[in-house]
mmCIF file of C-alpha atoms in Angstrom:
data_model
loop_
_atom_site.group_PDB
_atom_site.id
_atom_site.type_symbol
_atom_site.label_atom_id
_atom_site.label_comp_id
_atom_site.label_asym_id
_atom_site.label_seq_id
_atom_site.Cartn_x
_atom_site.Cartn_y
_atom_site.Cartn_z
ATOM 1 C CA UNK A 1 0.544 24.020 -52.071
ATOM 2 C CA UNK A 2 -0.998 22.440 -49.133
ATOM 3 C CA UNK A 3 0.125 23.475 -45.625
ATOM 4 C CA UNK A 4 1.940 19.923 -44.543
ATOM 5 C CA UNK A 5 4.176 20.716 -48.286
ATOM 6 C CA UNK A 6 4.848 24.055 -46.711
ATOM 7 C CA UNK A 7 6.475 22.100 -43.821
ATOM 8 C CA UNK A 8 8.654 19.807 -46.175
ATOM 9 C CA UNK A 9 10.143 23.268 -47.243
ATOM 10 C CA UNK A 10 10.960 23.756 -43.303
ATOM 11 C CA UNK A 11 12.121 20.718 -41.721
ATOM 12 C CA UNK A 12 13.729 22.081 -39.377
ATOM 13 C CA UNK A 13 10.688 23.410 -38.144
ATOM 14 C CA UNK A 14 8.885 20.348 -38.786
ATOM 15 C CA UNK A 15 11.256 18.388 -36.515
ATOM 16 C CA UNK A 16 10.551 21.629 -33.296
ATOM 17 C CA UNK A 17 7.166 21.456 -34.054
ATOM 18 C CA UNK A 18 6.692 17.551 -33.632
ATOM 19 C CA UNK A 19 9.378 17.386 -30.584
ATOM 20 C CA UNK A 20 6.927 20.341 -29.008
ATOM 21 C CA UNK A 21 3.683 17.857 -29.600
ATOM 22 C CA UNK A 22 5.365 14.637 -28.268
ATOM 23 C CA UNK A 23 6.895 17.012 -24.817
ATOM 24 C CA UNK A 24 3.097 18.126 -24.659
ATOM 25 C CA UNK A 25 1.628 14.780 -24.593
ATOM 26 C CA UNK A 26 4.518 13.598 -22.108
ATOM 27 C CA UNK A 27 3.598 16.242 -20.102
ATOM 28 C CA UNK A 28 -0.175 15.032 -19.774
ATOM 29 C CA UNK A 29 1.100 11.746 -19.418
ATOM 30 C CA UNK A 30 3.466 12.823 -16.291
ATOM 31 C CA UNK A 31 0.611 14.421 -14.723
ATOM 32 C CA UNK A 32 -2.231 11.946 -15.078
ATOM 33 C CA UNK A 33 0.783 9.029 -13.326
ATOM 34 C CA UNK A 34 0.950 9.837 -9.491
ATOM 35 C CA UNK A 35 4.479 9.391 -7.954
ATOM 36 C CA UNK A 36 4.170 6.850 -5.127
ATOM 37 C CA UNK A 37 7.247 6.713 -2.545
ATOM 38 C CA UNK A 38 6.929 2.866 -1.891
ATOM 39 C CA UNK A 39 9.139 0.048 -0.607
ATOM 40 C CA UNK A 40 7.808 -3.618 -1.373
ATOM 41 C CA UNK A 41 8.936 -4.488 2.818
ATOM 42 C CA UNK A 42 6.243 -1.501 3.961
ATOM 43 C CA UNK A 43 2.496 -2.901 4.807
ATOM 44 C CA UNK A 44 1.391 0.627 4.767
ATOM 45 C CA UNK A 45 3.141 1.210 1.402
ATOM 46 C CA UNK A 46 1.678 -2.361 -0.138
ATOM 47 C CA UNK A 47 -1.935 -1.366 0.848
ATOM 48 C CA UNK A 48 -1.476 2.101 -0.744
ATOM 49 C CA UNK A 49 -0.371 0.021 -3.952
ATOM 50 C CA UNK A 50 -3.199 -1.935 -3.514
ATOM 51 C CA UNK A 51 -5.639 0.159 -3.490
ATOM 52 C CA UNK A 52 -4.021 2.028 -6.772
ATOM 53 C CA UNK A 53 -4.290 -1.122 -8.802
ATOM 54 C CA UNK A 54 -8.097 -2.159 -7.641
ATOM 55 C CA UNK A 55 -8.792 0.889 -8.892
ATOM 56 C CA UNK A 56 -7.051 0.769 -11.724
ATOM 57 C CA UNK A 57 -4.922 3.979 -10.975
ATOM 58 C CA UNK A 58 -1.448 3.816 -12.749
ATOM 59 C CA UNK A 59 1.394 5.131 -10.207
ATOM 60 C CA UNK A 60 4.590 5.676 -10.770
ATOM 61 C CA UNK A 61 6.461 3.929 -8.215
ATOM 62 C CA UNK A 62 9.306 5.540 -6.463
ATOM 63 C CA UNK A 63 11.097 2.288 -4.523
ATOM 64 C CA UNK A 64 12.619 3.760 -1.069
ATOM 65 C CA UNK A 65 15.045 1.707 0.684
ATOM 66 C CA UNK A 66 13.482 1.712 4.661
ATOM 67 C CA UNK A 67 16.851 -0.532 5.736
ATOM 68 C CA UNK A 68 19.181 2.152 4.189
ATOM 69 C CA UNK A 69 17.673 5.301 5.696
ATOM 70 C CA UNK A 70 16.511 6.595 1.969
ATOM 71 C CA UNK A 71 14.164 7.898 3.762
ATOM 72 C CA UNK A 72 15.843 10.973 4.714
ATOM 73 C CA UNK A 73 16.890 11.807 0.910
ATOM 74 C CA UNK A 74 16.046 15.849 0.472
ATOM 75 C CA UNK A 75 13.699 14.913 -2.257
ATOM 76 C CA UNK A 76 11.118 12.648 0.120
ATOM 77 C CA UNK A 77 11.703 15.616 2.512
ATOM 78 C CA UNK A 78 10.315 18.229 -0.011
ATOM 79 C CA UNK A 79 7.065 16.733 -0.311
ATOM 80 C CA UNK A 80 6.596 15.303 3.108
ATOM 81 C CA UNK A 81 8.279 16.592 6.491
ATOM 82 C CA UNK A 82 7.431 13.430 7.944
ATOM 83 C CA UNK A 83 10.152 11.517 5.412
ATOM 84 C CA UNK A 84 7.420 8.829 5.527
ATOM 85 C CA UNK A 85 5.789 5.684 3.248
ATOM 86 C CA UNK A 86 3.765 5.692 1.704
ATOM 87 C CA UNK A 87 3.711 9.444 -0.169
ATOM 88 C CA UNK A 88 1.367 10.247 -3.450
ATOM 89 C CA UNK A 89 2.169 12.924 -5.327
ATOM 90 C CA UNK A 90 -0.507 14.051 -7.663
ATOM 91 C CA UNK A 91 0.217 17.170 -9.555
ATOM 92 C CA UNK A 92 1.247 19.767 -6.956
ATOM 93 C CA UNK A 93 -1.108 17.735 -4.428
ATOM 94 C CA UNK A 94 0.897 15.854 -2.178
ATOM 95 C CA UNK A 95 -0.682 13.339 0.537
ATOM 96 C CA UNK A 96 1.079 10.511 3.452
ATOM 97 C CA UNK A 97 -0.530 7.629 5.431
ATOM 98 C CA UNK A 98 -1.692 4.661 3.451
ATOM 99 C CA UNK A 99 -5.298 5.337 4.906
ATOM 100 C CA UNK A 100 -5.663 8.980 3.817
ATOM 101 C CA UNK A 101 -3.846 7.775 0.466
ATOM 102 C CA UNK A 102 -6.904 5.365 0.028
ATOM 103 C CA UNK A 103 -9.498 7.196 0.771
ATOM 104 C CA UNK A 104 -8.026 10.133 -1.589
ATOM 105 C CA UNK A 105 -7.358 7.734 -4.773
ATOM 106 C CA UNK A 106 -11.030 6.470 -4.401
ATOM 107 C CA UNK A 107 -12.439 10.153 -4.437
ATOM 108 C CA UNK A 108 -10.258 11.209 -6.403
ATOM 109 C CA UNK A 109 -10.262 8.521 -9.514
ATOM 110 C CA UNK A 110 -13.202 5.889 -8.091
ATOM 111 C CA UNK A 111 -15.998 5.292 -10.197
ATOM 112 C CA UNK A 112 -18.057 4.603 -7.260
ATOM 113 C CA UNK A 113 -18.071 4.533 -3.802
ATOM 114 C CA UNK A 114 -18.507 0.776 -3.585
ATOM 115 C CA UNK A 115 -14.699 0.741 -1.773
ATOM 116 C CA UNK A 116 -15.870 3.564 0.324
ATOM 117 C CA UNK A 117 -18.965 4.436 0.820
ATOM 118 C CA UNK A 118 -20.529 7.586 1.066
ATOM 119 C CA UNK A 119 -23.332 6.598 3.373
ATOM 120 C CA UNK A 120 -22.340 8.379 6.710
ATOM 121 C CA UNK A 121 -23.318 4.909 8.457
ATOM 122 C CA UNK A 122 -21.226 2.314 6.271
ATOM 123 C CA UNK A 123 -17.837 4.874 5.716
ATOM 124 C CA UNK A 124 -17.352 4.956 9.864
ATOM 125 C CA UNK A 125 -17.659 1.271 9.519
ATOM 126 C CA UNK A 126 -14.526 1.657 6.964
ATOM 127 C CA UNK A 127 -13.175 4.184 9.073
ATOM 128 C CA UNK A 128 -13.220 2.102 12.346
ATOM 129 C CA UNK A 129 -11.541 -0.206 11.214
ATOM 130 C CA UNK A 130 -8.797 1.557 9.238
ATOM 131 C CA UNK A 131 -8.455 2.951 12.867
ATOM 132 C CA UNK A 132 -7.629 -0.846 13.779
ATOM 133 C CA UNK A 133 -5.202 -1.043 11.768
ATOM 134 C CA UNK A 134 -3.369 2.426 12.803
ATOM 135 C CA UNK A 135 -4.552 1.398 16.390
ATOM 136 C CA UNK A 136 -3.477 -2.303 16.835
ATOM 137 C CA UNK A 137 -2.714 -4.197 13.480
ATOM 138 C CA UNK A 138 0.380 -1.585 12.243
ATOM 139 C CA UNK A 139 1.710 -1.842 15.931
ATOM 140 C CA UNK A 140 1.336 -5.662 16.493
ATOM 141 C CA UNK A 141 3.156 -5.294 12.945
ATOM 142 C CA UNK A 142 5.758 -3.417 14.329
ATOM 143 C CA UNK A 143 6.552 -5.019 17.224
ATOM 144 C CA UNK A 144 7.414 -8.241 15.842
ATOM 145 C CA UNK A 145 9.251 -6.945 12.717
ATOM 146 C CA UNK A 146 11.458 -4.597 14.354
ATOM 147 C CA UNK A 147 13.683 -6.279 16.762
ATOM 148 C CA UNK A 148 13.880 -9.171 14.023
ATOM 149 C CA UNK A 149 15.118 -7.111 11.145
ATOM 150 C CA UNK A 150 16.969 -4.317 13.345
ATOM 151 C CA UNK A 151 17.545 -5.111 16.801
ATOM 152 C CA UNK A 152 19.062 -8.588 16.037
ATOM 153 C CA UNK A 153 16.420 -10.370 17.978
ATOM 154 C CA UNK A 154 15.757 -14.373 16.512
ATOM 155 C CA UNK A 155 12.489 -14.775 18.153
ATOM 156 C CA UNK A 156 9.594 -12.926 19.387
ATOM 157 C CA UNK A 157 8.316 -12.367 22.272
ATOM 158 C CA UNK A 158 5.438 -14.606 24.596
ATOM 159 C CA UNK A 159 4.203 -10.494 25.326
ATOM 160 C CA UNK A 160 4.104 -9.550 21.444
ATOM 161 C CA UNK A 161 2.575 -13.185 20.906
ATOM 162 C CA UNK A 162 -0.251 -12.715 23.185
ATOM 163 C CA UNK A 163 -0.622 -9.373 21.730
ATOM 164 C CA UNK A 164 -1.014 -10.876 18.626
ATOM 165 C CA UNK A 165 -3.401 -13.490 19.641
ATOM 166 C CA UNK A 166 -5.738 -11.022 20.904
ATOM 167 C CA UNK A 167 -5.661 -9.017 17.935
ATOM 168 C CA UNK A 168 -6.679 -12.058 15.850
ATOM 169 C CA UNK A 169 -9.499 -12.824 18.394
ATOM 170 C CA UNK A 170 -10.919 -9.480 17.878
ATOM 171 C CA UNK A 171 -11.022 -9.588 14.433
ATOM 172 C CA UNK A 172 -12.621 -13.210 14.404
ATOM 173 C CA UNK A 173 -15.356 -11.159 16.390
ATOM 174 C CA UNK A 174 -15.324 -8.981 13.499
ATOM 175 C CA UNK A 175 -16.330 -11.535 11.050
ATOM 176 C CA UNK A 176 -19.501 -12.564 13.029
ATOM 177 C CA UNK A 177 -20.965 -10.242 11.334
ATOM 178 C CA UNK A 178 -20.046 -9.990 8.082
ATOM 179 C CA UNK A 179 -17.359 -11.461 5.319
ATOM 180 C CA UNK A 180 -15.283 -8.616 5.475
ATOM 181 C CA UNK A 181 -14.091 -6.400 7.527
ATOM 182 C CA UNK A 182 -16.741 -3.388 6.747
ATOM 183 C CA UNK A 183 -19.837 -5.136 5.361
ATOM 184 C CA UNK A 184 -20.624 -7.680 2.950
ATOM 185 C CA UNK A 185 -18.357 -6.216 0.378
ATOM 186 C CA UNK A 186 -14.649 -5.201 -0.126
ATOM 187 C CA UNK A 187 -13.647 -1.934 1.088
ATOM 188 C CA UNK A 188 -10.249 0.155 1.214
ATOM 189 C CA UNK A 189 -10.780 -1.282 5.122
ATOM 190 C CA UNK A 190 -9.743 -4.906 3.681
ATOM 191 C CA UNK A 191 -7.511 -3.549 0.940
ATOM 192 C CA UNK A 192 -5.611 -2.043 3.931
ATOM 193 C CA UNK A 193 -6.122 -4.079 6.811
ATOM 194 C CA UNK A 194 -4.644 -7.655 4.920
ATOM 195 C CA UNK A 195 -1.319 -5.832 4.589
ATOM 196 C CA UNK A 196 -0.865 -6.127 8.302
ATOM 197 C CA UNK A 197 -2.826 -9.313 8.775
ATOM 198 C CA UNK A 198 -0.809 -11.016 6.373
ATOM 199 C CA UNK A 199 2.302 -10.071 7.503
ATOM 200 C CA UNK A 200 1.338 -11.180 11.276
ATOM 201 C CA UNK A 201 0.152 -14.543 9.623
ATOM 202 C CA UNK A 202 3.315 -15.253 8.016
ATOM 203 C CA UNK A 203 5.152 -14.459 11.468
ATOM 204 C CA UNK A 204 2.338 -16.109 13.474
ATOM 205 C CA UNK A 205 0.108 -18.071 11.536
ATOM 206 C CA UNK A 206 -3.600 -18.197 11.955
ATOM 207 C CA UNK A 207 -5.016 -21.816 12.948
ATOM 208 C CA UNK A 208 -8.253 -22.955 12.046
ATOM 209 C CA UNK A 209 -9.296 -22.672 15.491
ATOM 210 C CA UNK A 210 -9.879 -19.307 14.425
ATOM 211 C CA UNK A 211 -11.718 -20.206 10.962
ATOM 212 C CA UNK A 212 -13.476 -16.889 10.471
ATOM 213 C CA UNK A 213 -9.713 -15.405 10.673
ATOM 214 C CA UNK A 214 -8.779 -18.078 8.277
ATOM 215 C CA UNK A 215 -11.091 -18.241 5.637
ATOM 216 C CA UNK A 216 -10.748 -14.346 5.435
ATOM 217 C CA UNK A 217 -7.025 -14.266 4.951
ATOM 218 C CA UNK A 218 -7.777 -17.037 2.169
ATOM 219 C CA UNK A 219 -10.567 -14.715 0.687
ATOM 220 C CA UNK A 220 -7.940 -11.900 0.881
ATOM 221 C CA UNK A 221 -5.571 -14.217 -1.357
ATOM 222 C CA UNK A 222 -7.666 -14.371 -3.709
ATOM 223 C CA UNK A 223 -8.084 -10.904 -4.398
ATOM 224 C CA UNK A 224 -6.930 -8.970 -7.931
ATOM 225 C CA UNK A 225 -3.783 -8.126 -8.038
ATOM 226 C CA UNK A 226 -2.975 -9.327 -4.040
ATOM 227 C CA UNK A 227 -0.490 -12.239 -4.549
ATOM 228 C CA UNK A 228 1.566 -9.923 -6.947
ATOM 229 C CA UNK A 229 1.658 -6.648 -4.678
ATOM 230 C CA UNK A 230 0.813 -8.048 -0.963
ATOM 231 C CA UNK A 231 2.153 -11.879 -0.852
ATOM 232 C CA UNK A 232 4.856 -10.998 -3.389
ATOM 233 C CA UNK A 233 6.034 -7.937 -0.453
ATOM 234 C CA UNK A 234 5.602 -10.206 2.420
ATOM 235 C CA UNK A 235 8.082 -12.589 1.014
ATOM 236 C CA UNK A 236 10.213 -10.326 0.032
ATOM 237 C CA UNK A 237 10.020 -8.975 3.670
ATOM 238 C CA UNK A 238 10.463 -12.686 4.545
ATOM 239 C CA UNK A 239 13.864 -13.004 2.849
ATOM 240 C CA UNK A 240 15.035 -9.806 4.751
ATOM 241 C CA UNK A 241 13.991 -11.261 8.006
ATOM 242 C CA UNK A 242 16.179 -14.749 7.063
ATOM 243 C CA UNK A 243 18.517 -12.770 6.153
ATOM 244 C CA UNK A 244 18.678 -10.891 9.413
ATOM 245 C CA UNK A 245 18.931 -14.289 11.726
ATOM 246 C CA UNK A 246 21.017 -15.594 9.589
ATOM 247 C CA UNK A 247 23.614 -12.555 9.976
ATOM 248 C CA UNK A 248 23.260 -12.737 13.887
ATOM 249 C CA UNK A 249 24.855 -16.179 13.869
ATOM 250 C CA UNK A 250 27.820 -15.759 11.707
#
């Protein structure tokens, strides 16, 4: 009698014995899926996402609701004091800020370093301008978001305008020199960066008078996987916004 006939004597062991095999394999399955706190209104939270799919990373998405303080839950809390998005959770590894979550998915599951190079020379080029973004794109970002979806504000203001402005002049500098933001090639820099710069764009378009600004946001569109996770989260942040002006007038 063959051993799989000594399990049709037992199947109730049979039935243990395959439940065991299918928790084991869900277990590998739950570990090689990172948990991504995320909320489709976040720039931050859209690059991170971005970034994940380029590199074909599968991520579990946990959606946090920023305009209902879910934030704050105890379990965001347990795996970063900070309470913010984006958050990866690999394993027991747990990592915040949508530029440190880049930079880790690409060393950690890349195939090459094409996105972010190891070259000492070309990564500060990455990293400079991922600093832009933290430095003046997220805050330009910020300002004109804010008082429209919390502060019940129905227009923004000539300072943040100007601000704006000369954020989009820089990076139209930035272009001299190459397509993208980083070199002649997409980097976690763009993947990160056209969050932001789309979100301004909607708010405050880009004119032609700016046309290396303009083609690039149109180069950006036409990324993988950018008008389902970036355009599809700045409309969705759009609706919020009409939502919000609409609201301070009835």
């Amino acid at each position: 009698m063959s051993v799989f006939k000594n399990f049709e004597i037992l199947p109730k062991f049979r039935v243990t014995f395959k439940d065991m095999i299918k928790g084991f394999v869900s277990q590998l399955n739950s570990k090689s899926a990172p948990t991504l706190y995320y909320s489709s209104i976040s720039p931050p939270a859209l690059s991170a996402l971005m970034v994940a799919k380029t590199l074909n990373v599968e991520v579990n998405l946990k959606n946090v609701n920023m305009l209902t303080k879910d934030y704050l839950t105890q379990d965001l809390l347990e795996v970063n004091p900070q309470h913010t998005i984006p958050t990866l959770v690999d394993g027991g590894f747990s990592i915040w800020d949508s530029h440190a979550i880049a930079g880790y998915l690409v060393g950690q599951y890349g195939q090459d370093d094409r996105l972010y190079p190891k070259d000492s020379k070309r990564r500060a080029q990455v990293d400079q301008k991922l600093h832009f973004d933290t430095e003046h794109l997220f805050p330009c970002v910020h300002e004109t978001v804010f008082p429209l979806l919390f502060r019940g504000k129905s227009d923004i203001s000539k300072f943040t305008r100007k601000k704006v402005e000369r954020t989009y002049l820089t990076l139209e500098e930035f272009l001299k020199r190459s397509d993208w933001l980083a070199g002649n090639n997409v980097t976690i820099a763009d993947l990160c960066c056209c969050s932001s710069i789309s979100v301004l764009d909607y708010l405050i378009p880009v004119r032609e008078a700016k046309p290396r600004l303009f083609n690039y946001i149109q180069r950006c569109s036409a990324l993988p996987h950018y008008q389902d996770v970036i355009q599809k989260g700045v409309d969705q942040l759009g609706n919020k916004i009409q939502e919000s002006l609409i609201s301070t007038y009835i």
